XYZ file of C-alpha atoms in Angstrom:
108
model
C -57.818 -35.971 -7.454
C -61.487 -35.597 -8.381
C -63.260 -38.817 -9.437
C -66.766 -39.449 -10.753
C -68.325 -42.566 -12.236
C -70.941 -42.260 -14.947
C -73.895 -44.610 -15.362
C -74.465 -46.335 -18.702
C -77.238 -43.892 -19.615
C -74.973 -40.951 -18.776
C -72.173 -42.520 -20.773
C -74.438 -42.915 -23.818
C -75.636 -39.330 -23.427
C -72.004 -38.199 -23.350
C -71.183 -40.286 -26.384
C -73.908 -38.598 -28.421
C -73.065 -35.115 -27.131
C -69.387 -35.407 -27.992
C -69.705 -37.390 -31.208
C -72.600 -35.554 -32.816
C -71.543 -32.910 -35.266
C -74.993 -32.200 -36.617
C -76.764 -29.420 -34.726
C -80.101 -31.252 -34.909
C -78.689 -34.274 -33.076
C -76.866 -32.040 -30.584
C -80.035 -30.065 -29.846
C -82.241 -33.143 -29.494
C -79.740 -34.950 -27.260
C -80.178 -32.079 -24.759
C -76.460 -31.367 -24.712
C -75.820 -28.207 -22.746
C -72.367 -26.607 -22.645
C -72.023 -27.872 -19.065
C -72.923 -31.446 -19.973
C -70.504 -31.354 -22.896
C -67.704 -30.224 -20.531
C -68.490 -33.096 -18.147
C -68.547 -35.539 -21.036
C -65.313 -34.142 -22.442
C -63.570 -34.468 -19.075
C -64.776 -38.047 -18.764
C -63.682 -39.000 -22.276
C -60.316 -37.233 -22.166
C -59.053 -37.968 -18.651
C -61.602 -40.094 -16.758
C -61.816 -37.026 -14.491
C -58.147 -37.264 -13.481
C -57.144 -33.663 -12.749
C -53.386 -34.318 -12.672
C -52.980 -36.490 -15.767
C -50.552 -35.727 -18.576
C -50.239 -37.609 -21.822
C -47.291 -37.501 -24.207
C -48.445 -37.823 -27.825
C -46.608 -39.480 -30.703
C -46.050 -36.061 -32.333
C -44.108 -34.866 -29.260
C -46.888 -32.667 -27.886
C -48.376 -33.141 -24.420
C -51.968 -33.069 -23.151
C -52.565 -31.635 -19.676
C -55.196 -31.984 -16.964
C -58.811 -33.000 -16.724
C -59.615 -31.636 -20.209
C -56.345 -32.888 -21.763
C -55.504 -29.532 -23.317
C -52.696 -29.907 -25.825
C -49.632 -27.680 -25.591
C -49.422 -27.483 -29.380
C -52.740 -25.614 -29.475
C -52.727 -23.610 -26.297
C -49.263 -23.180 -24.859
C -45.773 -23.890 -26.106
C -43.155 -26.089 -24.470
C -45.539 -26.975 -21.644
C -45.582 -23.405 -20.351
C -49.117 -22.404 -19.441
C -50.410 -18.849 -19.672
C -50.352 -17.385 -16.147
C -54.152 -17.193 -16.048
C -54.636 -20.827 -17.042
C -53.944 -23.621 -14.550
C -54.370 -26.973 -16.262
C -53.011 -29.381 -13.628
C -55.226 -28.381 -10.730
C -57.695 -30.106 -8.431
C -59.815 -26.942 -8.605
C -62.397 -27.965 -11.201
C -63.670 -24.380 -11.514
C -60.211 -23.146 -12.488
C -59.721 -25.907 -15.060
C -63.221 -25.309 -16.444
C -62.571 -21.582 -16.799
C -59.408 -22.386 -18.723
C -61.340 -24.702 -21.054
C -63.993 -22.013 -21.579
C -61.268 -19.501 -22.482
C -59.790 -21.883 -25.025
C -63.185 -22.640 -26.577
C -64.003 -18.921 -26.809
C -60.697 -18.237 -28.583
C -60.177 -21.389 -30.660
C -63.450 -23.312 -30.642
C -63.943 -26.961 -29.770
C -61.520 -27.965 -32.537
C -58.670 -27.316 -30.070
C -59.396 -30.816 -28.833
């Protein structure tokens, strides 16, 4: 399992990157796509690559980015090109990029 601890300043940066919905704030917080992915992984899973979470609506979130099977895959079956429960951060990141390119950040 991959683990990383964020400093308070990094945590605050992540908070503003994830929470800001106004482009002006996003731009001025220096939130790059890479930093947003790191912040998202921290907020969703605390960088736990093998975590799953059962939601009250019966859906399940998978992996470091906590990708929900209601939005991306059905019945917990992942597309063959998308490994969600993997210690390979590059593979999980590529999956997240694919989802964002197809469905936008609202998939989270």
